[in-house]
Coordinates of C-alpha atoms in Angstrom, one line a residue:
Chain A
M1 CA -51.0 -34.2 114.3
L2 CA -47.8 -32.1 114.3
D3 CA -44.2 -33.7 113.9
V4 CA -41.8 -31.8 116.2
I5 CA -38.4 -31.8 114.4
T6 CA -35.0 -31.5 117.1
A7 CA -32.0 -30.4 115.9
T8 CA -30.2 -33.9 116.4
Q9 CA -32.8 -35.5 113.9
R10 CA -32.3 -32.5 111.4
V11 CA -28.6 -33.1 111.3
A12 CA -28.2 -37.0 111.6
P13 CA -30.0 -37.8 108.1
S14 CA -27.7 -36.1 106.1
R15 CA -25.0 -39.0 106.2
W16 CA -27.3 -41.0 104.4
S17 CA -29.5 -38.3 102.3
P18 CA -27.2 -38.0 99.1
S19 CA -27.9 -41.5 98.1
R20 CA -31.5 -41.0 98.8
L21 CA -31.4 -38.0 96.7
F22 CA -29.7 -40.1 93.9
K23 CA -32.3 -42.5 93.8
S24 CA -35.0 -40.1 94.2
L25 CA -33.1 -38.2 91.0
F26 CA -33.1 -41.6 89.4
F27 CA -36.6 -42.3 90.3
H28 CA -37.7 -38.7 88.6
Q29 CA -35.8 -39.2 85.4
T30 CA -37.5 -42.7 84.7
V31 CA -40.8 -41.0 85.5
F32 CA -40.2 -38.4 83.2
L33 CA -38.9 -41.0 80.3
A34 CA -42.2 -43.3 81.0
V35 CA -44.4 -40.1 80.6
T36 CA -42.4 -39.0 77.3
L37 CA -43.1 -42.2 75.9
L38 CA -46.7 -42.4 76.8
V39 CA -47.4 -39.0 75.7
W40 CA -45.6 -40.1 72.3
E41 CA -47.4 -43.4 72.1
V42 CA -51.0 -41.6 72.7
L43 CA -49.8 -39.1 70.0
G44 CA -49.0 -41.4 67.5
A45 CA -51.9 -43.6 68.2
Y46 CA -54.7 -40.9 68.2
V47 CA -53.6 -37.7 67.1
F48 CA -51.0 -38.0 64.3
D49 CA -50.9 -40.5 61.5
P50 CA -48.2 -43.2 62.6
F51 CA -46.4 -42.6 59.2
W52 CA -45.1 -39.4 60.6
S53 CA -43.9 -39.9 64.0
S54 CA -44.0 -43.9 64.6
R55 CA -44.8 -45.0 68.0
P56 CA -42.7 -46.6 71.1
S57 CA -44.6 -49.7 70.8
L58 CA -43.6 -50.2 66.9
I59 CA -40.3 -49.4 67.5
A60 CA -39.9 -51.6 70.6
E61 CA -41.2 -54.2 68.4
R62 CA -38.7 -53.5 65.5
L63 CA -35.8 -53.5 67.9
V64 CA -36.8 -57.0 69.1
F65 CA -37.4 -57.9 65.6
L66 CA -34.1 -56.8 64.3
A67 CA -32.4 -58.6 67.4
K68 CA -33.9 -61.6 66.6
R69 CA -32.6 -61.7 63.0
G70 CA -29.0 -60.5 63.9
D71 CA -29.6 -57.3 61.8
L72 CA -29.1 -55.3 65.1
T73 CA -25.7 -56.6 66.0
W74 CA -24.8 -56.8 61.9
H75 CA -25.3 -53.0 61.6
M76 CA -24.4 -51.9 65.2
S77 CA -20.9 -53.7 64.9
A78 CA -20.5 -51.8 61.5
T79 CA -20.9 -48.6 62.8
L80 CA -19.0 -49.1 66.3
T81 CA -16.2 -50.2 64.1
E82 CA -16.0 -47.1 61.9
A83 CA -16.2 -44.9 64.7
G84 CA -14.1 -47.0 66.8
L85 CA -11.5 -47.3 64.2
G86 CA -11.4 -43.3 63.2
L87 CA -11.2 -42.2 66.9
A88 CA -8.4 -44.6 67.5
L89 CA -6.4 -43.2 64.6
G90 CA -7.3 -39.9 65.3
S91 CA -6.4 -40.0 68.7
V92 CA -2.9 -41.6 67.8
V93 CA -2.1 -39.5 64.7
G94 CA -3.6 -35.8 66.3
V95 CA -1.5 -36.4 69.6
S96 CA 1.5 -37.2 67.6
L97 CA 1.2 -34.4 65.4
G98 CA 0.2 -32.1 68.3
L99 CA 3.6 -32.8 70.1
L100 CA 5.5 -32.6 67.0
M101 CA 3.8 -29.1 66.3
A102 CA 4.4 -28.0 69.8
R103 CA 8.1 -29.3 69.4
Y104 CA 8.6 -27.6 66.0
T105 CA 7.3 -24.2 66.4
R106 CA 8.6 -22.9 63.2
A107 CA 7.4 -25.7 61.1
A108 CA 3.8 -25.4 62.7
R109 CA 3.8 -21.6 61.7
I110 CA 4.5 -22.3 58.5
T111 CA 2.0 -25.3 58.2
E112 CA -0.9 -23.3 60.0
P113 CA -2.6 -21.6 57.4
L114 CA -3.3 -25.4 55.6
F115 CA -4.1 -26.6 58.8
M116 CA -6.7 -24.0 59.9
G117 CA -8.2 -23.8 56.2
L118 CA -8.8 -27.9 56.9
Y119 CA -10.0 -27.6 60.5
S120 CA -12.5 -24.6 59.6
L121 CA -13.6 -26.7 56.4
P122 CA -16.7 -28.6 57.3
R123 CA -15.6 -32.1 57.0
V124 CA -18.6 -33.4 55.7
A125 CA -17.7 -32.2 52.2
L126 CA -15.0 -34.7 52.1
A127 CA -17.2 -37.7 52.2
P128 CA -17.7 -38.0 48.4
L129 CA -13.9 -37.9 47.9
F130 CA -13.3 -40.4 50.5
I131 CA -16.3 -42.7 48.7
L132 CA -14.3 -42.1 45.6
W133 CA -10.6 -43.0 47.0
F134 CA -11.8 -45.5 49.4
G135 CA -15.1 -47.2 48.0
I136 CA -18.3 -47.4 50.0
G137 CA -16.8 -50.1 52.5
L138 CA -14.9 -49.5 55.7
P139 CA -12.1 -47.5 54.9
A140 CA -13.9 -44.5 53.9
K141 CA -16.1 -44.4 57.0
V142 CA -12.9 -44.8 59.3
M143 CA -11.4 -41.8 57.1
M144 CA -14.5 -39.7 57.8
S145 CA -14.4 -40.5 61.3
F146 CA -10.8 -39.5 61.1
S147 CA -11.1 -36.5 59.8
M148 CA -13.9 -35.5 62.4
V149 CA -11.5 -36.1 65.3
V150 CA -8.0 -35.7 64.4
F151 CA -8.2 -31.8 64.7
V152 CA -9.5 -31.8 68.4
F153 CA -6.7 -33.7 69.3
V154 CA -4.0 -31.7 67.5
L155 CA -5.2 -28.8 69.2
N156 CA -5.9 -29.8 72.5
V157 CA -2.2 -31.4 72.8
L158 CA -0.7 -27.6 71.6
E159 CA -3.0 -26.0 73.9
G160 CA -1.8 -28.6 76.7
V161 CA 2.1 -28.0 75.8
R162 CA 1.4 -24.5 75.8
A163 CA -0.2 -24.2 79.0
L164 CA 2.7 -26.2 80.8
D165 CA 3.7 -24.7 84.1
R166 CA 7.2 -23.5 83.6
D167 CA 8.0 -23.6 87.3
P168 CA 8.4 -27.3 87.9
I169 CA 10.2 -27.5 84.9
D170 CA 12.9 -25.1 85.9
L171 CA 13.0 -26.4 89.4
M172 CA 13.7 -29.9 88.1
R173 CA 16.7 -28.7 85.3
T174 CA 18.2 -27.1 88.3
M175 CA 18.3 -30.4 90.0
G176 CA 19.7 -31.7 86.9
A177 CA 16.9 -33.4 85.2
S178 CA 17.0 -34.9 81.7
N179 CA 14.6 -33.8 78.6
R180 CA 13.1 -37.5 79.1
Y181 CA 12.6 -37.3 82.5
I182 CA 10.7 -34.0 82.2
I183 CA 8.6 -35.6 79.3
R184 CA 8.0 -38.8 81.9
R185 CA 7.0 -36.6 84.9
V186 CA 5.9 -33.3 83.8
L187 CA 4.8 -33.4 79.8
L188 CA 2.9 -36.7 79.2
P189 CA 0.7 -36.3 82.8
A190 CA 0.0 -32.6 81.7
V191 CA -1.0 -33.2 78.2
L192 CA -3.0 -36.6 79.4
T193 CA -5.9 -34.3 80.8
W194 CA -6.0 -32.5 77.8
I195 CA -6.0 -35.9 75.7
M196 CA -9.1 -37.3 77.8
A197 CA -10.6 -33.7 77.6
S198 CA -10.4 -34.5 73.6
F199 CA -11.7 -37.8 73.9
R200 CA -14.7 -36.6 75.9
I201 CA -15.4 -34.4 72.5
S202 CA -14.3 -36.6 70.0
V203 CA -16.6 -39.8 70.8
G204 CA -19.7 -38.1 69.2
L205 CA -17.9 -36.6 66.5
A206 CA -16.6 -39.9 65.7
L207 CA -20.2 -41.5 65.6
I208 CA -21.2 -38.5 63.2
G209 CA -18.2 -39.1 60.7
A210 CA -19.2 -42.8 60.8
L211 CA -23.0 -42.0 60.2
V212 CA -22.5 -39.5 57.2
G213 CA -20.1 -42.0 55.5
E214 CA -22.9 -44.4 55.7
L215 CA -25.6 -42.3 54.4
I216 CA -23.4 -41.3 51.5
G217 CA -22.8 -44.4 50.5
S218 CA -22.7 -47.7 52.2
S219 CA -24.4 -51.3 52.3
R220 CA -24.5 -51.9 55.9
G221 CA -24.2 -50.0 59.6
L222 CA -27.0 -48.1 61.4
G223 CA -26.6 -45.0 58.6
W224 CA -27.5 -47.1 56.0
Y225 CA -30.6 -48.5 57.9
I226 CA -31.8 -45.2 58.5
E227 CA -31.4 -44.1 55.3
R228 CA -32.9 -47.1 53.6
S229 CA -35.4 -47.1 56.0
A230 CA -36.5 -43.4 55.2
G231 CA -36.5 -44.2 51.4
Q232 CA -38.9 -46.8 51.9
L233 CA -41.0 -44.3 54.0
D234 CA -40.4 -46.6 57.3
T235 CA -40.7 -44.0 59.9
T236 CA -40.4 -46.7 62.7
G237 CA -37.2 -48.1 60.8
V238 CA -36.0 -44.7 61.1
F239 CA -36.7 -44.1 64.6
T240 CA -35.5 -47.4 65.8
G241 CA -32.1 -46.2 64.2
I242 CA -31.9 -43.2 65.7
I243 CA -33.0 -44.7 69.1
I244 CA -30.2 -47.5 68.9
L245 CA -27.6 -44.4 68.4
I246 CA -28.6 -42.2 71.2
A247 CA -28.2 -45.3 73.5
I248 CA -24.6 -46.4 72.1
A249 CA -23.5 -42.3 72.2
M250 CA -25.0 -42.4 75.9
V251 CA -22.9 -45.4 76.9
A252 CA -19.7 -44.3 75.0
N253 CA -19.9 -41.1 76.6
N254 CA -20.2 -42.3 80.0
I255 CA -17.6 -45.1 79.4
V256 CA -15.2 -42.1 78.8
A257 CA -16.3 -40.0 81.2
L258 CA -15.2 -42.8 83.7
V259 CA -12.0 -43.5 82.5
S260 CA -11.3 -39.8 82.3
N261 CA -12.5 -39.2 85.8
R262 CA -10.3 -42.3 87.0
L263 CA -7.3 -40.9 85.4
T264 CA -7.8 -37.4 86.6
R265 CA -8.5 -38.0 90.2
W266 CA -5.8 -35.8 91.5
R267 CA -8.2 -32.8 90.4
A268 CA -9.8 -32.3 93.7
Chain B
M1 CA 44.7 -22.6 110.3
P2 CA 43.2 -23.2 106.5
P3 CA 40.7 -21.0 105.9
V4 CA 37.2 -21.7 106.3
L5 CA 35.7 -23.7 103.0
A6 CA 33.5 -21.4 101.1
K7 CA 30.2 -23.3 100.0
L8 CA 29.1 -20.7 97.4
S9 CA 31.8 -18.4 96.4
I10 CA 30.3 -15.6 94.1
E11 CA 32.7 -13.0 92.9
H12 CA 31.9 -9.3 91.3
L13 CA 28.7 -10.8 89.8
C14 CA 26.7 -8.6 87.1
V15 CA 23.4 -9.1 85.6
A16 CA 21.8 -7.3 83.1
F17 CA 18.5 -8.3 81.4
N18 CA 19.3 -5.9 78.4
D19 CA 21.1 -2.6 78.0
E20 CA 19.2 -1.0 80.8
M21 CA 20.6 -0.7 84.2
P22 CA 21.9 -3.6 85.3
A23 CA 19.9 -6.1 87.9
I24 CA 22.7 -6.9 89.9
G25 CA 25.9 -4.7 89.8
D26 CA 29.1 -5.8 91.2
V27 CA 28.0 -8.3 94.1
S28 CA 30.3 -10.6 96.2
L29 CA 29.1 -12.7 98.4
Q30 CA 30.9 -16.1 100.5
V31 CA 28.7 -18.5 102.2
A32 CA 30.2 -21.0 104.4
D33 CA 29.8 -24.5 104.7
G34 CA 26.8 -24.9 106.8
E35 CA 26.1 -21.6 106.9
F36 CA 22.5 -19.9 107.1
V37 CA 22.4 -16.5 104.9
A38 CA 19.4 -14.6 104.6
I39 CA 19.2 -11.7 102.0
V40 CA 16.5 -9.0 102.5
G41 CA 15.8 -5.9 100.3
P42 CA 13.2 -3.9 98.7
S43 CA 11.6 -5.4 95.4
G44 CA 13.5 -5.0 92.2
C45 CA 17.0 -5.4 94.4
G46 CA 17.7 -8.6 92.3
K47 CA 17.5 -10.8 95.4
S48 CA 15.8 -13.4 93.4
T49 CA 17.6 -12.9 90.5
L50 CA 20.9 -13.4 92.4
L51 CA 19.6 -17.1 93.7
K52 CA 18.5 -17.7 89.9
V53 CA 22.1 -17.0 88.5
V54 CA 23.2 -19.0 91.1
A55 CA 20.8 -22.2 90.2
G56 CA 21.8 -21.6 86.5
L57 CA 18.2 -20.1 85.5
Q58 CA 19.6 -16.9 84.7
A59 CA 22.6 -15.8 82.6
A60 CA 25.5 -13.3 84.0
R61 CA 27.0 -10.7 82.3
S62 CA 30.0 -11.1 84.3
G63 CA 31.5 -12.1 87.3
T64 CA 31.7 -16.1 88.6
V65 CA 29.6 -18.1 90.7
K66 CA 31.1 -21.6 92.3
V67 CA 29.6 -23.8 94.2
A68 CA 31.9 -26.6 96.0
R69 CA 30.9 -30.2 95.6
A70 CA 30.2 -32.3 98.6
A71 CA 32.8 -34.7 97.8
P72 CA 35.4 -34.2 94.9
S73 CA 34.2 -37.3 92.9
D74 CA 30.6 -35.8 92.4
P75 CA 30.2 -34.6 88.9
E76 CA 28.4 -31.5 89.4
P77 CA 27.4 -29.4 92.7
K78 CA 23.9 -30.5 93.6
I79 CA 21.8 -27.2 93.8
G80 CA 18.5 -27.4 95.7
F81 CA 16.1 -24.3 94.9
M82 CA 12.8 -23.7 96.5
F83 CA 10.2 -21.2 95.3
Q84 CA 7.6 -19.1 96.8
R85 CA 5.3 -21.0 94.8
D86 CA 5.1 -24.9 95.7
T87 CA 5.7 -26.1 92.3
L88 CA 4.3 -29.5 93.1
L89 CA 3.1 -31.7 90.3
P90 CA -0.8 -31.6 90.6
W91 CA -1.0 -35.1 89.3
A92 CA 1.5 -36.7 91.7
T93 CA 0.8 -37.9 95.4
V94 CA 2.8 -36.9 97.9
T95 CA 4.9 -39.6 98.3
S96 CA 5.5 -39.2 94.5
N97 CA 6.4 -35.7 94.3
I98 CA 8.8 -36.2 97.1
S99 CA 10.3 -38.9 95.0
V100 CA 11.2 -36.7 92.5
G101 CA 13.9 -35.4 94.7
C102 CA 15.2 -38.9 95.2
E103 CA 15.1 -39.9 91.6
L104 CA 17.1 -37.0 90.8
S105 CA 19.6 -37.1 93.6
G106 CA 20.9 -40.4 91.9
L107 CA 19.7 -42.7 95.1
P108 CA 19.5 -46.0 94.8
K109 CA 15.8 -47.0 93.7
E110 CA 15.7 -49.8 96.7
K111 CA 16.3 -46.9 98.8
H112 CA 13.9 -44.4 98.0
A113 CA 10.8 -45.7 99.8
E114 CA 12.9 -45.5 103.2
R115 CA 14.3 -42.0 102.5
I116 CA 10.7 -40.9 101.8
A117 CA 9.1 -42.4 104.9
S118 CA 11.5 -40.9 107.0
L119 CA 11.0 -37.6 105.4
I120 CA 7.4 -37.7 105.6
S121 CA 7.6 -37.9 109.6
L122 CA 10.3 -35.2 109.4
V123 CA 8.2 -32.7 107.7
R124 CA 5.1 -34.3 109.6
L125 CA 2.9 -35.3 106.8
Q126 CA 2.5 -38.8 108.6
G127 CA -1.2 -39.8 107.0
Y128 CA -1.2 -37.8 103.8
E129 CA 1.2 -39.7 101.7
N130 CA -1.5 -40.6 99.2
H131 CA -3.3 -37.3 98.9
Y132 CA -2.4 -35.1 96.1
P133 CA -1.3 -31.7 96.6
A134 CA -4.9 -30.0 95.7
A135 CA -6.2 -31.5 98.9
L136 CA -3.5 -29.8 101.1
S137 CA -3.5 -26.5 102.6
G138 CA -0.6 -23.9 101.5
G139 CA 1.7 -24.8 104.2
M140 CA 1.2 -28.6 103.8
R141 CA 2.4 -27.8 100.4
Q142 CA 5.3 -26.3 101.1
R143 CA 6.1 -29.2 103.6
V144 CA 6.0 -31.4 100.7
S145 CA 8.3 -29.1 98.7
L146 CA 10.5 -29.0 101.4
A147 CA 10.6 -32.8 101.6
R148 CA 11.3 -33.1 98.0
L149 CA 14.2 -30.9 98.6
L150 CA 15.3 -32.6 101.2
A151 CA 15.4 -35.8 99.1
F152 CA 17.6 -34.9 96.7
E153 CA 20.5 -34.0 99.1
P154 CA 21.6 -30.7 97.7
D155 CA 25.0 -29.3 98.7
I156 CA 23.6 -25.6 98.9
Y157 CA 19.7 -24.3 99.7
L158 CA 18.1 -21.8 97.5
M159 CA 15.2 -20.5 98.9
D160 CA 13.5 -17.8 97.3
E161 CA 10.9 -16.2 99.7
P162 CA 9.6 -20.3 100.3
F163 CA 7.0 -18.9 102.7
G164 CA 6.0 -16.1 101.3
A165 CA 2.8 -16.9 100.2
L166 CA 1.5 -18.4 103.5
D167 CA -0.2 -16.7 106.4
Y168 CA 1.4 -15.1 109.3
Q169 CA 1.3 -18.0 111.7
T170 CA 1.8 -20.5 109.2
K171 CA 4.8 -18.8 108.2
I172 CA 6.4 -18.5 111.7
V173 CA 5.5 -22.4 112.2
M174 CA 7.4 -23.3 108.8
G175 CA 10.7 -21.2 109.8
R176 CA 10.7 -22.9 113.1
E177 CA 10.3 -26.3 111.0
L178 CA 13.1 -25.3 108.7
L179 CA 15.6 -24.4 111.7
R180 CA 14.7 -27.8 113.6
I181 CA 15.5 -29.7 110.1
W182 CA 18.6 -27.5 109.2
E183 CA 20.0 -27.9 112.7
A184 CA 20.0 -31.7 111.8
S185 CA 22.1 -31.7 108.8
R186 CA 23.5 -28.0 108.7
R187 CA 23.9 -27.7 105.0
S188 CA 24.5 -24.0 103.4
I189 CA 21.2 -22.0 103.1
V190 CA 20.7 -18.9 101.0
F191 CA 17.3 -17.6 102.1
V192 CA 15.8 -14.7 100.2
T193 CA 12.7 -12.8 102.1
H194 CA 11.5 -9.4 102.0
D195 CA 10.3 -9.9 105.7
I196 CA 13.0 -8.6 108.1
E197 CA 12.0 -10.3 111.0
E198 CA 12.1 -13.6 109.5
A199 CA 15.6 -13.1 108.0
V200 CA 17.2 -12.2 111.8
A201 CA 15.1 -15.1 113.5
L202 CA 16.5 -17.8 110.9
A203 CA 20.0 -16.5 109.7
D204 CA 23.6 -16.5 111.1
R205 CA 24.0 -13.8 108.8
V206 CA 21.7 -11.2 107.2
I207 CA 22.6 -9.4 104.0
V208 CA 21.2 -6.1 103.3
M209 CA 20.8 -5.3 99.7
G210 CA 19.7 -1.9 97.6
A211 CA 18.1 -1.4 94.3
R212 CA 19.2 0.1 91.2
P213 CA 21.7 -1.5 90.6
G214 CA 21.1 -4.4 93.0
R215 CA 24.0 -4.3 95.4
I216 CA 24.9 -5.3 99.0
V217 CA 24.4 -2.3 101.1
A218 CA 25.3 -4.2 104.6
S219 CA 26.0 -7.5 106.4
H220 CA 25.1 -8.2 109.7
D221 CA 26.1 -11.4 111.9
V222 CA 23.1 -12.6 114.0
V223 CA 24.6 -14.0 117.3
F224 CA 21.7 -15.3 118.8
E225 CA 23.0 -18.9 120.0
R226 CA 21.7 -22.1 118.5
P227 CA 19.2 -23.9 118.7
R228 CA 16.8 -21.3 118.4
D229 CA 13.0 -20.6 118.9
P230 CA 11.7 -17.9 116.4
R231 CA 9.0 -17.1 118.6
S232 CA 10.6 -16.6 121.8
L233 CA 13.5 -14.8 120.0
R234 CA 10.9 -12.1 118.9
G235 CA 10.7 -10.9 122.5
D236 CA 14.5 -10.1 123.0
P237 CA 15.5 -6.7 122.6
R238 CA 18.8 -7.2 120.8
F239 CA 16.3 -8.9 118.0
G240 CA 14.1 -5.7 117.5
A241 CA 17.4 -3.5 117.7
L242 CA 18.8 -5.4 114.9
V243 CA 15.7 -5.2 113.1
Q244 CA 15.3 -1.6 113.7
T245 CA 19.2 -1.4 112.4
I246 CA 18.3 -3.0 109.0
W247 CA 15.1 -1.2 108.6
S248 CA 16.9 1.9 108.9
E249 CA 19.6 0.6 106.2
L250 CA 16.7 -0.2 103.9
A251 CA 15.4 3.1 103.8
I252 CA 18.4 4.5 103.1
A253 CA 19.1 1.9 100.3
D254 CA 15.7 2.7 98.9

């Protein structure tokens, strides 16, 4: 039998099709993930030695085991605290430094070579120094995380101030606006979008900082767990740590994207 | 009879950006209280520069610019500027953008909402109070700009090609709207444009400027009765004659 689609029928469903589309996209993503895991499972069981690639079932088992023993929260909370504090400190210092550099251009020019040198330096190279200075506890990892993200904020805020639209400021000046008023009404809202962009970039970098710190010297955290598992040739442990990190990074990215979208709703 | 009080008084103004030919050489202009003056001229004749000097955005080499205060108690004359670009804050809603004018006017905070509401209906933006500029058309954005300017309640309005970026139809509509609003308050306006018809349709007086150096070439009183409808005015033979005259003056000035 042949279906005859009339014009009205073709137009009408468009009202609810976006949500249907999303659902079907979500459905396809789920199927893709399931197939990937299945292939991995089969390959790990029958083709490769599980020693090299582990298997989703073993990882799931390990996750439950770690959760039950409290190890999961123990390590996760350590890594999250390090990255979170590093990100918080980096954003506060970075935004302040960026605003200062935008305000005092002469001082900014003088310090620029040192600043660009530090920015170009692969920050991982600082890890041994931080361990030496701050020990293998929390402060070294926070500093590692901080050093990864602080430049992102400085450079973005600087760029945000430089890209400021002069016309509204001129207009407000003719209307007798004070500096404080212009900062509150123009500068801060304009820079806010650049700060939110910095957060989106920095979430991943903060985690890298914490992880690098943990890999080099620590007694807890996901980096430590991965490192220790590898040392014991425990591939399942390594993969479990990686899977947890992927989950953390995805959730954190989504939270930042959500907040960022809410704060910059005016971008039609 | 006392002389008509000048709202804006420019005497022998000279502006130069560096040591070259002055951008404006010896311009004197009086704008009476409640007068609508349009300035036309070729690009580079310094008509925009003239407004910037009055607004304090550009320094003069010599000469004086005086804007009369509304009341002797006012500390500074309030100058309202409108650009060709809308210069709205993209992160602020229509209401919030208009409130900039209220905030800088010194109006007590509790009266802001009332003034904003009345201005929104005056510029016919009801229903768009919480829209962001990005969601508005060019004409609507200039309505918001105009409302922000009105909220500030300036002593004098300086408008630098305010409708220059709009399409022809919207430009005509906005001109009519401006006249309607102006009729109600009758504040002095200096309106810079390159559109001669727009100048004649709107203003009490049209000043023609020439370039190199920027100077006043001619001044015409526009005698059409108020209130006017700029659209029907365009069919009037006197309108066409005046436009023709100004055209020929511009050709000479160039």
